[in-house]
XYZ file of C-alpha atoms in Angstrom:
308
model
C 24.031 -4.821 -13.585
C 23.693 -1.235 -11.893
C 23.934 2.223 -14.222
C 24.857 5.583 -12.322
C 24.102 8.918 -14.155
C 24.060 12.366 -12.674
C 22.769 15.591 -13.889
C 21.033 13.318 -16.477
C 17.489 13.331 -18.135
C 15.039 11.285 -18.988
C 15.826 10.062 -22.296
C 19.518 9.442 -21.604
C 17.626 7.233 -18.443
C 15.686 5.172 -21.577
C 18.701 4.901 -23.170
C 20.824 3.241 -20.498
C 17.966 0.758 -19.628
C 18.390 -0.567 -23.306
C 21.659 -0.708 -23.034
C 21.744 -2.230 -19.655
C 19.387 -5.010 -20.853
C 21.273 -5.640 -24.307
C 24.605 -5.964 -21.784
C 23.007 -8.360 -19.350
C 21.748 -10.535 -22.391
C 17.741 -9.689 -21.977
C 16.618 -7.092 -24.309
C 12.756 -8.293 -24.069
C 10.774 -5.994 -22.089
C 8.568 -8.526 -20.204
C 7.203 -6.270 -17.659
C 3.221 -6.041 -16.883
C 3.310 -2.235 -15.119
C 5.280 0.390 -13.811
C 5.160 1.256 -10.337
C 6.252 4.416 -9.046
C 7.351 4.845 -5.743
C 7.892 8.676 -3.753
C 9.857 8.192 -0.536
C 12.869 9.509 0.884
C 16.190 8.629 1.662
C 15.615 6.765 4.756
C 12.669 4.969 3.415
C 14.419 3.997 -0.059
C 15.507 0.974 0.654
C 12.939 -0.891 2.490
C 10.494 0.272 -0.331
C 12.697 -0.901 -2.927
C 13.326 -4.199 -1.357
C 9.309 -4.982 -0.805
C 8.875 -3.571 -4.724
C 11.758 -5.770 -5.728
C 10.116 -8.896 -3.970
C 6.622 -8.296 -5.313
C 8.291 -8.424 -8.523
C 8.758 -12.060 -8.321
C 4.992 -12.480 -9.194
C 4.454 -9.092 -11.084
C 7.511 -7.998 -12.902
C 7.594 -4.553 -13.349
C 9.533 -1.132 -14.211
C 9.762 0.473 -10.829
C 10.522 4.239 -10.346
C 12.101 5.512 -7.149
C 11.149 9.542 -6.873
C 13.264 10.556 -3.722
C 13.171 14.317 -3.733
C 16.155 15.940 -1.983
C 16.374 18.682 0.193
C 19.018 21.294 -0.393
C 20.280 23.575 1.646
C 21.858 26.452 -0.009
C 20.213 28.711 -2.326
C 22.176 27.856 -5.126
C 20.833 24.140 -4.876
C 17.651 25.257 -4.753
C 17.883 27.261 -7.857
C 19.714 24.794 -9.623
C 17.793 21.917 -11.114
C 19.267 17.956 -11.281
C 18.524 14.784 -11.625
C 20.437 11.877 -10.925
C 19.291 8.207 -11.824
C 20.891 4.613 -10.315
C 19.732 2.221 -12.798
C 19.359 -1.224 -11.781
C 18.919 -4.333 -13.903
C 18.645 -8.086 -14.057
C 19.777 -10.048 -10.262
C 20.270 -6.537 -9.259
C 16.442 -5.709 -9.464
C 14.468 -8.555 -8.567
C 12.585 -9.662 -12.001
C 12.158 -6.193 -13.517
C 14.256 -2.901 -14.311
C 14.611 -0.478 -11.102
C 15.723 3.346 -11.675
C 15.929 5.236 -8.831
C 15.359 8.968 -9.347
C 17.112 12.265 -7.110
C 15.518 14.629 -8.232
C 17.150 18.406 -7.073
C 16.055 21.878 -6.836
C 12.865 23.069 -9.529
C 13.011 19.337 -11.141
C 11.463 18.061 -8.371
C 8.183 20.162 -7.900
C 7.620 18.581 -11.544
C 8.815 14.715 -10.894
C 5.635 13.480 -13.197
C 7.822 15.608 -16.033
C 10.177 13.260 -15.424
C 8.668 10.063 -14.906
C 5.844 10.211 -18.041
C 8.510 9.151 -20.600
C 9.858 6.398 -18.287
C 6.601 4.842 -18.074
C 6.101 1.231 -19.638
C 3.680 1.930 -22.905
C 0.555 0.398 -22.749
C 1.067 -0.967 -19.320
C -1.009 0.034 -15.952
C 0.557 2.572 -13.537
C 0.830 2.244 -9.913
C 1.834 5.250 -7.291
C 2.782 3.680 -4.211
C 3.308 6.316 -1.000
C 5.451 4.188 1.454
C 5.649 6.992 3.873
C 4.365 10.708 3.622
C 1.315 11.368 0.719
C -0.539 14.143 -0.562
C -3.741 15.043 1.095
C -5.647 14.011 -2.377
C -3.965 11.264 -4.057
C -5.760 11.378 -7.322
C -4.621 14.389 -7.562
C -1.466 14.652 -6.784
C 0.455 15.186 -10.738
C 1.804 11.332 -10.015
C -0.951 10.501 -8.635
C -3.049 11.212 -11.661
C -0.917 9.222 -13.695
C -1.817 5.664 -11.622
C -4.745 3.337 -12.160
C -3.520 2.191 -8.397
C -2.903 4.680 -5.898
C -1.249 2.699 -2.386
C -0.927 4.453 1.032
C 0.006 3.716 4.589
C -1.854 5.050 7.658
C 0.644 2.847 9.729
C 3.795 5.622 8.973
C 1.398 8.692 10.453
C 1.869 9.654 13.991
C -2.213 10.041 13.653
C -3.324 7.833 11.477
C -7.435 8.135 12.439
C -7.188 11.654 11.425
C -5.237 10.818 7.994
C -8.118 8.202 7.672
C -10.580 10.513 7.614
C -8.765 12.594 5.311
C -8.532 9.710 2.649
C -12.537 9.332 3.485
C -13.129 13.016 2.045
C -10.761 12.811 -1.132
C -11.358 9.108 -2.121
C -11.542 8.554 -5.372
C -11.563 4.869 -7.256
C -8.013 3.233 -7.184
C -7.327 4.616 -3.930
C -6.183 1.911 -1.498
C -4.129 1.494 1.646
C -2.081 -1.401 3.516
C -3.807 -0.414 6.281
C -6.431 -2.248 4.605
C -4.712 -4.911 2.962
C -3.497 -6.214 6.006
C -7.300 -6.674 6.777
C -7.428 -9.474 4.053
C -6.883 -12.768 6.095
C -9.336 -11.643 9.214
C -12.235 -10.827 6.909
C -11.604 -13.914 5.193
C -11.902 -15.694 8.315
C -14.341 -13.734 10.184
C -16.451 -14.720 6.457
C -16.094 -17.878 6.633
C -17.127 -17.895 10.009
C -20.416 -16.877 9.694
C -20.650 -18.824 6.782
C -20.643 -22.130 8.944
C -22.400 -20.391 11.705
C -25.393 -19.280 9.963
C -26.437 -16.706 12.552
C -27.407 -13.307 12.873
C -24.903 -10.646 14.323
C -26.719 -9.168 16.890
C -23.340 -7.218 18.575
C -19.963 -7.016 17.245
C -16.711 -5.610 19.052
C -13.074 -5.383 17.509
C -9.952 -5.186 20.476
C -6.534 -3.287 19.033
C -3.837 -1.467 20.239
C -4.597 2.313 20.404
C -5.471 4.457 17.177
C -5.107 1.625 15.137
C -6.117 2.246 11.217
C -6.609 -1.299 10.234
C -9.411 -2.025 13.633
C -10.698 1.202 12.797
C -11.154 0.153 8.545
C -12.268 -3.413 10.141
C -15.066 -1.900 12.520
C -16.224 0.527 9.913
C -16.698 -2.438 7.425
C -18.144 -5.203 9.986
C -21.328 -2.051 10.669
C -21.848 -1.550 7.178
C -21.866 -5.009 5.993
C -23.626 -6.815 9.712
C -25.748 -3.377 10.269
C -24.859 -3.248 13.979
C -22.707 -0.933 15.730
C -19.112 -2.159 16.513
C -17.400 -1.628 19.768
C -13.789 -0.512 20.010
C -12.004 -1.908 22.518
C -8.624 -1.275 24.094
C -5.730 -4.100 23.904
C -1.977 -4.453 24.479
C -1.932 -5.305 20.704
C 0.166 -5.715 18.632
C -2.762 -4.272 15.375
C -5.884 -6.406 15.771
C -6.403 -8.945 18.219
C -9.823 -9.878 18.597
C -12.763 -9.548 16.976
C -16.151 -10.835 19.326
C -19.678 -11.360 17.176
C -22.453 -11.371 19.380
C -25.412 -13.753 18.814
C -28.381 -15.763 20.180
C -26.287 -18.447 20.576
C -23.195 -17.034 21.453
C -20.285 -15.593 20.531
C -17.933 -15.645 17.323
C -14.565 -15.244 18.577
C -11.051 -14.438 16.588
C -8.234 -14.128 19.574
C -4.849 -13.805 18.197
C -3.117 -11.610 20.960
C 0.208 -12.683 19.518
C 2.169 -14.623 17.088
C 1.421 -16.178 14.216
C -1.764 -18.165 15.313
C -5.383 -17.598 15.896
C -8.043 -19.121 17.686
C -11.504 -19.237 16.089
C -14.110 -19.774 18.423
C -18.247 -20.796 17.249
C -20.942 -21.639 19.102
C -21.475 -25.260 20.585
C -17.683 -26.181 18.502
C -14.711 -26.960 19.686
C -12.021 -24.412 19.486
C -9.695 -24.375 16.536
C -6.350 -22.956 16.112
C -5.961 -21.122 12.406
C -2.712 -19.296 10.815
C -3.532 -15.370 10.514
C 0.242 -14.143 10.428
C 1.201 -10.622 10.241
C 2.310 -10.490 6.186
C 5.580 -8.763 5.349
C 4.698 -5.771 2.985
C 6.269 -7.161 0.212
C 3.403 -9.564 0.244
C 0.857 -6.498 1.387
C 2.523 -5.144 -2.038
C 1.698 -8.481 -4.172
C -1.657 -8.299 -3.462
C -2.486 -4.704 -4.357
C -1.066 -6.000 -7.498
C -2.947 -8.819 -8.642
C -6.427 -6.399 -9.240
C -5.993 -2.633 -10.564
C -9.715 -1.707 -10.528
C -11.191 0.244 -7.593
C -11.380 -1.529 -4.248
C -15.232 -1.176 -3.442
C -14.514 -2.680 0.010
C -12.573 -0.699 1.021
C -14.523 2.751 -0.238
C -17.044 1.106 2.064
C -15.328 0.767 4.994
C -13.594 4.205 4.635
C -16.552 5.853 4.290
C -18.642 3.707 6.752
C -21.161 2.995 4.327
C -22.973 0.782 2.228
C -25.574 -2.096 1.943
C -26.435 -3.346 5.059
C -26.175 -7.415 4.828
C -24.275 -10.335 5.820
C -20.636 -10.860 5.446
């Protein structure tokens, strides 16, 4: 079910949400969090689709904030809020409210969002494309326990990574880091099996890949060795090589969903290491909303020097 409201207010949106739930026969609210998506028209569809897919695991109220660019002086001085409300099958297992702001309202989106937050429920903010320099001090970011960005959306991701490191606050995270979960698990399992000291390391990836840089920093912090950054044709991270006295530990994924794991003195084996869709990455981030200490370590390139 869809409800369109033009030149509306937060109170009218809340009333329409209640009426919409009653109309489809589900008056009870069974959602566990509020997700705020700050995006533009171009990326709104894909972002909403990913959030709705993730809501099947984490039922949520999704508030999509789209700040519309105005062209005339009259539009700049005339504040307006339009809303598109989706409930039932139109919104996965939760509710979706698309908020389009015009004029001065765009500069105070937090005042529109605040009355629409679920009471006593965690808040997550996700910027699929552009994001503020300091996430925790952004008016919308300040409402959230978890703030999600994506370095892959930037033309110069490594420069933005340094910016993220300077302004990191507990609760910040990035999908470039989430994409490494399977890599980190596989490397940790390989070192558990090999039981050897790593003396050198290299990460192979396409140029300026933010996930590769985060992985290299994480390995440096946890293993206490210098990690070489080696260019490859991609896509994304293609291999990690850990040197030991007994030989190399290698995880190699040149293309496709499968990787080859090689341990010294053992036959190579094939393991699943797919590139996961955005919906799976978001769902993973919503499973725990406390501070991600490992992301902070990788972001700053510091931490206790110990085995993975």
